[in-house]
PDB file of C-alpha atoms and ligand atoms in Angstrom:
ATOM      1  CA  MET A   1     -33.175 -19.628   7.404  1.00 38.00           C
ATOM      2  CA  ALA A   2     -32.128 -17.268  10.168  1.00 40.00           C
ATOM      3  CA  ALA A   3     -31.343 -13.529   8.993  1.00 43.00           C
ATOM      4  CA  TRP A   4     -27.420 -12.846   8.608  1.00 41.00           C
ATOM      5  CA  SER A   5     -25.980 -11.388  11.678  1.00 43.00           C
ATOM      6  CA  ARG A   6     -23.522  -8.534  11.170  1.00 44.00           C
ATOM      7  CA  LYS A   7     -20.669 -10.516  12.186  1.00 44.00           C
ATOM      8  CA  SER A   8     -21.432 -13.403   9.588  1.00 42.00           C
ATOM      9  CA  TYR A   9     -22.212 -10.755   6.976  1.00 35.00           C
ATOM     10  CA  ARG A  10     -18.404  -9.098   7.602  1.00 42.00           C
ATOM     11  CA  THR A  11     -16.804 -12.816   7.735  1.00 40.00           C
ATOM     12  CA  ALA A  12     -18.421 -13.621   4.379  1.00 40.00           C
ATOM     13  CA  ARG A  13     -17.472 -10.222   2.992  1.00 36.00           C
ATOM     14  CA  ALA A  14     -13.777 -10.798   3.798  1.00 39.00           C
ATOM     15  CA  ALA A  15     -13.802 -14.454   2.194  1.00 38.00           C
ATOM     16  CA  LEU A  16     -15.479 -12.769  -0.830  1.00 34.00           C
ATOM     17  CA  VAL A  17     -12.529  -9.897  -1.162  1.00 36.00           C
ATOM     18  CA  ARG A  18      -9.990 -12.815  -0.730  1.00 36.00           C
ATOM     19  CA  VAL A  19     -11.376 -14.745  -3.662  1.00 34.00           C
ATOM     20  CA  ALA A  20     -11.337 -11.779  -5.695  1.00 38.00           C
ATOM     21  CA  SER A  21      -7.686 -10.955  -4.880  1.00 43.00           C
ATOM     22  CA  PRO A  22      -5.385 -11.057  -7.836  1.00 51.00           C
ATOM     23  CA  VAL A  23      -2.603 -13.734  -8.423  1.00 54.00           C
ATOM     24  CA  CYS A  24      -0.644 -13.390  -5.326  1.00 56.00           C
ATOM     25  CA  ARG A  25      -0.492 -11.219  -2.421  1.00 54.00           C
ATOM     26  CA  GLY A  26       2.741 -11.518  -0.129  1.00 48.00           C
ATOM     27  CA  GLU A  27       3.460 -11.369   3.262  1.00 48.00           C
ATOM     28  CA  GLY A  28       3.838  -7.475   3.229  1.00 46.00           C
ATOM     29  CA  GLY A  29       0.156  -7.358   1.524  1.00 40.00           C
ATOM     30  CA  ASP A  30      -1.774  -4.942   3.594  1.00 38.00           C
ATOM     31  CA  PRO A  31      -5.248  -5.726   5.176  1.00 30.00           C
ATOM     32  CA  VAL A  32      -6.281  -2.382   4.802  1.00 31.00           C
ATOM     33  CA  LYS A  33      -5.364  -2.137   1.231  1.00 33.00           C
ATOM     34  CA  TRP A  34      -7.183  -5.901   0.666  1.00 30.00           C
ATOM     35  CA  GLY A  35      -9.956  -5.373   2.655  1.00 30.00           C
ATOM     36  CA  HIS A  36      -9.202  -8.197   5.009  1.00 32.00           C
ATOM     37  CA  ALA A  37     -10.189  -6.269   8.283  1.00 36.00           C
ATOM     38  CA  PRO A  38     -13.657  -5.899   9.494  1.00 37.00           C
ATOM     39  CA  ILE A  39     -14.706  -2.057   8.226  1.00 39.00           C
ATOM     40  CA  HIS A  40     -16.643  -0.584  10.970  1.00 46.00           C
ATOM     41  CA  ALA A  41     -18.841   2.588  10.006  1.00 48.00           C
ATOM     42  CA  SER A  42     -17.288   4.682  12.218  1.00 52.00           C
ATOM     43  CA  LYS A  43     -13.608   3.915  10.551  1.00 57.00           C
ATOM     44  CA  GLN A  44     -14.684   4.159   6.970  1.00 62.00           C
ATOM     45  CA  SER A  45     -13.673   7.503   6.422  1.00 66.00           C
ATOM     46  CA  SER A  46     -10.103   7.126   8.017  1.00 73.00           C
ATOM     47  CA  THR A  47      -9.706   3.722   6.366  1.00 74.00           C
ATOM     48  CA  ARG A  48     -10.672   5.713   2.895  1.00 75.00           C
ATOM     49  CA  ALA A  49      -8.009   8.378   3.705  1.00 72.00           C
ATOM     50  CA  VAL A  50      -5.182   5.667   4.286  1.00 68.00           C
ATOM     51  CA  ALA A  51      -6.028   4.350   1.282  1.00 67.00           C
ATOM     52  CA  GLU A  52      -6.088   7.578  -0.770  1.00 69.00           C
ATOM     53  CA  GLU A  53      -2.368   8.030   0.869  1.00 66.00           C
ATOM     54  CA  ARG A  54      -1.480   4.647  -0.457  1.00 65.00           C
ATOM     55  CA  LYS A  55      -2.467   5.246  -3.884  1.00 65.00           C
ATOM     56  CA  GLN A  56      -0.002   7.805  -3.846  1.00 67.00           C
ATOM     57  CA  THR A  57       2.847   5.601  -2.847  1.00 87.00           C
ATOM     58  CA  VAL A  58       1.840   2.438  -4.667  1.00 95.00           C
ATOM     59  CA  GLU A  59       3.910   1.983  -7.806  1.00 97.00           C
ATOM     60  CA  ARG A  60       4.091  -0.788 -10.515  1.00 97.00           C
ATOM     61  CA  THR A  61       7.208  -2.023 -12.489  1.00 98.00           C
ATOM     62  CA  LEU A  62       7.985  -4.167 -15.033  1.00 98.00           C
ATOM     63  CA  SER A  63       9.805  -7.853 -14.494  1.00 99.00           C
ATOM     64  CA  ILE A  64      11.401 -10.054 -17.209  1.00 99.00           C
ATOM     65  CA  ILE A  65      12.389 -13.735 -15.983  1.00 99.00           C
ATOM     66  CA  LYS A  66      14.910 -13.775 -18.979  1.00 99.00           C
ATOM     67  CA  PRO A  67      15.596 -17.010 -20.730  1.00 98.00           C
ATOM     68  CA  ASP A  68      18.370 -18.229 -18.789  1.00 98.00           C
ATOM     69  CA  ALA A  69      16.191 -18.329 -15.482  1.00 99.00           C
ATOM     70  CA  VAL A  70      13.059 -20.096 -17.187  1.00 98.00           C
ATOM     71  CA  ALA A  71      15.679 -22.896 -18.776  1.00 98.00           C
ATOM     72  CA  LYS A  72      16.815 -23.394 -15.279  1.00 98.00           C
ATOM     73  CA  GLY A  73      12.977 -24.139 -13.841  1.00 98.00           C
ATOM     74  CA  ALA A  74      13.281 -20.929 -11.604  1.00 98.00           C
ATOM     75  CA  ILE A  75      10.000 -19.128 -12.754  1.00 98.00           C
ATOM     76  CA  GLY A  76       8.455 -20.328  -9.390  1.00 98.00           C
ATOM     77  CA  ASP A  77      11.075 -19.513  -7.130  1.00 98.00           C
ATOM     78  CA  ILE A  78      11.198 -16.007  -8.617  1.00 98.00           C
ATOM     79  CA  LEU A  79       7.731 -15.203  -8.649  1.00 98.00           C
ATOM     80  CA  LYS A  80       7.595 -16.525  -4.927  1.00 98.00           C
ATOM     81  CA  THR A  81      10.679 -13.866  -4.303  1.00 98.00           C
ATOM     82  CA  PHE A  82       8.219 -11.202  -5.576  1.00 98.00           C
ATOM     83  CA  CYS A  83       5.221 -12.528  -3.227  1.00 98.00           C
ATOM     84  CA  ASP A  84       7.096 -12.880  -0.085  1.00 98.00           C
ATOM     85  CA  ALA A  85       8.365  -9.145  -0.602  1.00 98.00           C
ATOM     86  CA  GLY A  86       4.856  -8.103  -0.711  1.00 97.00           C
ATOM     87  CA  LEU A  87       4.705  -7.241  -4.203  1.00 97.00           C
ATOM     88  CA  THR A  88       1.524  -8.263  -6.010  1.00 96.00           C
ATOM     89  CA  ILE A  89       1.434  -9.808  -9.542  1.00 98.00           C
ATOM     90  CA  ILE A  90      -1.337  -7.906 -11.607  1.00 97.00           C
ATOM     91  CA  ALA A  91      -0.356  -9.187 -15.058  1.00 98.00           C
ATOM     92  CA  MET A  92       1.708 -12.042 -16.527  1.00 98.00           C
ATOM     93  CA  LYS A  93       2.564 -13.782 -19.846  1.00 98.00           C
ATOM     94  CA  LEU A  94       5.101 -16.119 -21.147  1.00 98.00           C
ATOM     95  CA  ILE A  95       6.242 -15.303 -24.447  1.00 98.00           C
ATOM     96  CA  HIS A  96       9.043 -16.064 -26.817  1.00 98.00           C
ATOM     97  CA  LEU A  97      10.770 -12.675 -27.894  1.00 98.00           C
ATOM     98  CA  ASP A  98      11.405 -12.253 -31.840  1.00 98.00           C
ATOM     99  CA  GLU A  99      14.424 -10.064 -32.785  1.00 98.00           C
ATOM    100  CA  ASP A 100      12.333  -7.065 -33.190  1.00 98.00           C
ATOM    101  CA  GLY A 101      10.998  -7.309 -30.132  1.00 98.00           C
ATOM    102  CA  ALA A 102      14.322  -7.456 -28.044  1.00 98.00           C
ATOM    103  CA  ARG A 103      15.879  -4.702 -29.966  1.00 98.00           C
ATOM    104  CA  GLY A 104      12.919  -2.260 -29.392  1.00 98.00           C
ATOM    105  CA  PHE A 105      12.813  -3.197 -25.937  1.00 98.00           C
ATOM    106  CA  TYR A 106      16.467  -2.747 -25.263  1.00 98.00           C
ATOM    107  CA  ALA A 107      16.512   0.074 -27.525  1.00 97.00           C
ATOM    108  CA  VAL A 108      18.343   2.406 -25.021  1.00 97.00           C
ATOM    109  CA  HIS A 109      21.444  -0.077 -25.371  1.00 98.00           C
ATOM    110  CA  LYS A 110      21.716  -0.254 -29.177  1.00 97.00           C
ATOM    111  CA  GLU A 111      24.991   1.491 -29.360  1.00 98.00           C
ATOM    112  CA  ARG A 112      26.341  -0.584 -26.580  1.00 98.00           C
ATOM    113  CA  PRO A 113      29.069  -3.004 -27.769  1.00 98.00           C
ATOM    114  CA  PHE A 114      26.813  -5.950 -25.878  1.00 98.00           C
ATOM    115  CA  PHE A 115      24.000  -4.988 -27.705  1.00 98.00           C
ATOM    116  CA  THR A 116      23.916  -8.047 -30.464  1.00 98.00           C
ATOM    117  CA  ASP A 117      24.882 -10.647 -27.700  1.00 98.00           C
ATOM    118  CA  LEU A 118      21.974  -9.163 -25.723  1.00 98.00           C
ATOM    119  CA  VAL A 119      19.603  -9.492 -28.282  1.00 98.00           C
ATOM    120  CA  ALA A 120      20.619 -13.091 -28.921  1.00 98.00           C
ATOM    121  CA  PHE A 121      20.330 -13.726 -25.514  1.00 98.00           C
ATOM    122  CA  MET A 122      16.892 -12.461 -25.111  1.00 98.00           C
ATOM    123  CA  THR A 123      15.567 -14.174 -27.717  1.00 98.00           C
ATOM    124  CA  SER A 124      16.993 -17.575 -27.068  1.00 98.00           C
ATOM    125  CA  GLY A 125      13.918 -19.147 -25.352  1.00 98.00           C
ATOM    126  CA  PRO A 126      10.861 -18.112 -23.650  1.00 98.00           C
ATOM    127  CA  VAL A 127      10.800 -15.432 -21.021  1.00 99.00           C
ATOM    128  CA  VAL A 128       8.083 -14.508 -18.401  1.00 99.00           C
ATOM    129  CA  VAL A 129       7.221 -10.906 -18.598  1.00 98.00           C
ATOM    130  CA  SER A 130       4.816  -9.328 -15.545  1.00 98.00           C
ATOM    131  CA  VAL A 131       3.947  -6.265 -13.819  1.00 98.00           C
ATOM    132  CA  LEU A 132       4.418  -5.876 -10.135  1.00 98.00           C
ATOM    133  CA  GLU A 133       2.732  -3.708  -7.897  1.00 97.00           C
ATOM    134  CA  GLY A 134       3.295  -2.419  -4.488  1.00 96.00           C
ATOM    135  CA  GLU A 135       4.790   0.194  -2.372  1.00 95.00           C
ATOM    136  CA  GLY A 136       7.994   1.504  -3.491  1.00 97.00           C
ATOM    137  CA  ALA A 137       7.971  -1.456  -6.397  1.00 98.00           C
ATOM    138  CA  ILE A 138      10.583  -0.101  -8.371  1.00 98.00           C
ATOM    139  CA  ALA A 139      13.151   0.007  -5.915  1.00 98.00           C
ATOM    140  CA  LYS A 140      12.184  -2.998  -4.145  1.00 98.00           C
ATOM    141  CA  ASN A 141      12.373  -5.177  -7.142  1.00 98.00           C
ATOM    142  CA  ARG A 142      15.808  -3.840  -7.889  1.00 98.00           C
ATOM    143  CA  GLU A 143      16.663  -4.612  -4.442  1.00 98.00           C
ATOM    144  CA  LEU A 144      15.539  -8.156  -4.769  1.00 98.00           C
ATOM    145  CA  MET A 145      17.212  -8.400  -8.127  1.00 98.00           C
ATOM    146  CA  GLY A 146      20.718  -7.678  -7.431  1.00 98.00           C
ATOM    147  CA  ALA A 147      23.599  -6.077  -8.969  1.00 98.00           C
ATOM    148  CA  THR A 148      23.391  -6.171 -12.915  1.00 98.00           C
ATOM    149  CA  ASP A 149      26.599  -8.744 -12.888  1.00 98.00           C
ATOM    150  CA  SER A 150      25.360 -11.719 -11.236  1.00 98.00           C
ATOM    151  CA  THR A 151      29.007 -12.580  -9.932  1.00 98.00           C
ATOM    152  CA  GLN A 152      28.704  -9.220  -8.070  1.00 98.00           C
ATOM    153  CA  ALA A 153      25.285  -9.610  -6.719  1.00 98.00           C
ATOM    154  CA  GLU A 154      24.700  -9.750  -2.887  1.00 98.00           C
ATOM    155  CA  ALA A 155      24.045 -13.189  -1.809  1.00 98.00           C
ATOM    156  CA  GLY A 156      20.352 -13.933  -1.737  1.00 98.00           C
ATOM    157  CA  THR A 157      19.346 -11.586  -4.429  1.00 98.00           C
ATOM    158  CA  ILE A 158      17.795 -13.370  -7.499  1.00 98.00           C
ATOM    159  CA  ARG A 159      20.766 -12.747  -9.507  1.00 98.00           C
ATOM    160  CA  ALA A 160      23.125 -14.239  -7.198  1.00 98.00           C
ATOM    161  CA  ARG A 161      20.642 -17.206  -7.080  1.00 98.00           C
ATOM    162  CA  PHE A 162      20.026 -17.687 -10.606  1.00 98.00           C
ATOM    163  CA  GLY A 163      22.469 -15.496 -12.906  1.00 98.00           C
ATOM    164  CA  THR A 164      25.530 -16.542 -14.290  1.00 98.00           C
ATOM    165  CA  ASP A 165      27.420 -13.398 -15.087  1.00 98.00           C
ATOM    166  CA  ILE A 166      26.878  -9.594 -16.402  1.00 98.00           C
ATOM    167  CA  GLU A 167      24.785 -10.789 -19.417  1.00 98.00           C
ATOM    168  CA  ARG A 168      23.040 -13.838 -18.271  1.00 98.00           C
ATOM    169  CA  ASN A 169      21.533 -12.295 -15.240  1.00 98.00           C
ATOM    170  CA  ALA A 170      17.996 -13.853 -14.918  1.00 99.00           C
ATOM    171  CA  VAL A 171      15.780 -11.051 -14.365  1.00 98.00           C
ATOM    172  CA  HIS A 172      15.147  -7.507 -15.555  1.00 98.00           C
ATOM    173  CA  GLY A 173      13.452  -4.815 -13.563  1.00 98.00           C
ATOM    174  CA  SER A 174      12.470  -1.227 -14.546  1.00 98.00           C
ATOM    175  CA  ASP A 175      14.774   1.269 -13.369  1.00 97.00           C
ATOM    176  CA  GLY A 176      12.301   4.418 -12.822  1.00 97.00           C
ATOM    177  CA  PRO A 177       8.728   5.555 -12.922  1.00 97.00           C
ATOM    178  CA  ASP A 178       8.940   7.132 -16.431  1.00 97.00           C
ATOM    179  CA  THR A 179      10.841   3.555 -17.920  1.00 98.00           C
ATOM    180  CA  ALA A 180       8.077   1.386 -16.067  1.00 98.00           C
ATOM    181  CA  ARG A 181       5.337   3.149 -17.931  1.00 97.00           C
ATOM    182  CA  ILE A 182       6.786   2.593 -20.852  1.00 98.00           C
ATOM    183  CA  GLU A 183       7.997  -0.597 -20.422  1.00 98.00           C
ATOM    184  CA  ILE A 184       4.639  -1.863 -19.166  1.00 98.00           C
ATOM    185  CA  GLY A 185       2.942  -0.604 -22.253  1.00 97.00           C
ATOM    186  CA  TYR A 186       5.257  -2.550 -24.348  1.00 98.00           C
ATOM    187  CA  PHE A 187       4.046  -5.633 -23.326  1.00 98.00           C
ATOM    188  CA  PHE A 188       0.569  -5.186 -22.198  1.00 98.00           C
ATOM    189  CA  ASN A 189      -2.555  -3.458 -22.781  1.00 96.00           C
ATOM    190  CA  ALA A 190      -4.900  -1.901 -20.220  1.00 93.00           C
ATOM    191  CA  SER A 191      -7.324  -4.936 -20.475  1.00 94.00           C
ATOM    192  CA  GLU A 192      -4.772  -7.370 -19.516  1.00 96.00           C
ATOM    193  CA  ILE A 193      -3.414  -5.556 -16.482  1.00 96.00           C
ATOM    194  CA  GLN A 194      -5.664  -6.259 -13.185  1.00 93.00           C
ATOM    195  CA  ALA A 195      -6.103  -2.988 -11.006  1.00 82.00           C
ATOM    196  CA  PRO A 196      -6.302  -3.441  -7.480  1.00 65.00           C
ATOM    197  CA  VAL A 197      -5.225   0.032  -6.827  1.00 63.00           C
ATOM    198  CA  GLU A 198      -8.155   1.449  -8.541  1.00 54.00           C
ATOM    199  CA  ALA A 199     -10.370  -1.155  -6.775  1.00 50.00           C
ATOM    200  CA  LEU A 200      -9.498   0.282  -3.384  1.00 46.00           C
TER     201      LEU A 200
HETATM  202  P1  ATP B 301      17.874  -4.824 -16.782  1.00 85.67           P
HETATM  203  O1  ATP B 301      17.847  -3.464 -17.757  1.00 85.67           O
HETATM  204  O2  ATP B 301      17.971  -6.185 -17.827  1.00 85.67           O
HETATM  205  O3  ATP B 301      17.173  -4.927 -15.549  1.00 85.67           O
HETATM  206  P2  ATP B 301      20.434  -3.652 -15.713  1.00 85.67           P
HETATM  207  O4  ATP B 301      19.389  -2.309 -15.631  1.00 85.67           O
HETATM  208  O5  ATP B 301      20.943  -4.142 -14.503  1.00 85.67           O
HETATM  209  O6  ATP B 301      19.479  -4.797 -16.275  1.00 85.67           O
HETATM  210  P3  ATP B 301      21.660  -2.593 -17.815  1.00 85.67           P
HETATM  211  O7  ATP B 301      23.004  -1.290 -17.940  1.00 85.67           O
HETATM  212  O8  ATP B 301      20.314  -1.726 -18.268  1.00 85.67           O
HETATM  213  O9  ATP B 301      21.316  -3.104 -16.393  1.00 85.67           O
HETATM  214  O10 ATP B 301      21.698  -3.672 -18.893  1.00 85.67           O
HETATM  215  C1  ATP B 301      20.807  -4.230 -19.679  1.00 85.67           C
HETATM  216  C2  ATP B 301      21.246  -5.683 -19.784  1.00 85.67           C
HETATM  217  O11 ATP B 301      22.174  -5.684 -20.860  1.00 85.67           O
HETATM  218  C3  ATP B 301      21.823  -6.635 -18.422  1.00 85.67           C
HETATM  219  O12 ATP B 301      20.605  -6.833 -17.685  1.00 85.67           O
HETATM  220  C4  ATP B 301      22.615  -7.671 -19.136  1.00 85.67           C
HETATM  221  O13 ATP B 301      21.701  -8.574 -19.430  1.00 85.67           O
HETATM  222  C5  ATP B 301      23.146  -6.798 -20.322  1.00 85.67           C
HETATM  223  N1  ATP B 301      24.420  -6.221 -20.156  1.00 85.67           N
HETATM  224  C6  ATP B 301      24.718  -4.949 -19.431  1.00 85.67           C
HETATM  225  N2  ATP B 301      26.116  -4.610 -19.433  1.00 85.67           N
HETATM  226  C7  ATP B 301      26.445  -5.696 -19.928  1.00 85.67           C
HETATM  227  C8  ATP B 301      27.811  -5.745 -20.326  1.00 85.67           C
HETATM  228  N3  ATP B 301      29.021  -5.077 -19.911  1.00 85.67           N
HETATM  229  N4  ATP B 301      28.310  -7.086 -21.183  1.00 85.67           N
HETATM  230  C9  ATP B 301      27.339  -8.037 -21.482  1.00 85.67           C
HETATM  231  N5  ATP B 301      26.127  -7.678 -21.351  1.00 85.67           N
HETATM  232  C10 ATP B 301      25.756  -6.614 -20.591  1.00 85.67           C
HETATM  233 MG1   MG B 302      18.509  -1.590 -17.318  1.00 85.67          MG
END
């Protein structure tokens, strides 16, 4: 059998990297991050420097597709919205929260007048919890979600498309890095999370 040329080796390697990629990689995915671009030896050090820089800005955020959106059959549309925006799904499960689970997750709101209704809503059916990763993932996800009150959410946002009102608003997203860390740990242990950032 003929020896592999450098070109065919690179082509095969790029295909392997693609197969090994996680659940989805949106249009905004970066070829440097994902290893699609052929890597020349002379460019390896600068590629590594770019990758190091990327690690600093890449964030993770917790998303929940709430019971109303799951019941509407909107899981696929919402996940596609994340992917199209360049966010990568690195963990995901379909679960049905029990009362303790919902109370614990939204404990920050336990003194609010809407807390009992919120817990009833969040336990009314299955939800999809996922970890999204990408540059500025926390703010990007909040932007995709739209305003808390679905009736006030900007046209085209997930809440405008699939929410109903201020309570039944289709999705949850972490509101900051500390919250994201706590919320991700609430639903996922380390072995349930794929780790493309570390794999750079
Ligand atoms: P989330 O935390 O779910 O991403 P959010 O950060 O936009 O939403 P929060 O103020 O944290 O909004 O409220 C948590 C959730 O509680 C809302 O998403 C909504 O489901 C519910 N909620 C908030 N305000 C009200 C309200 N005034 N009446 C009823 N439900 C509310
Ligand atoms: Mg919130």
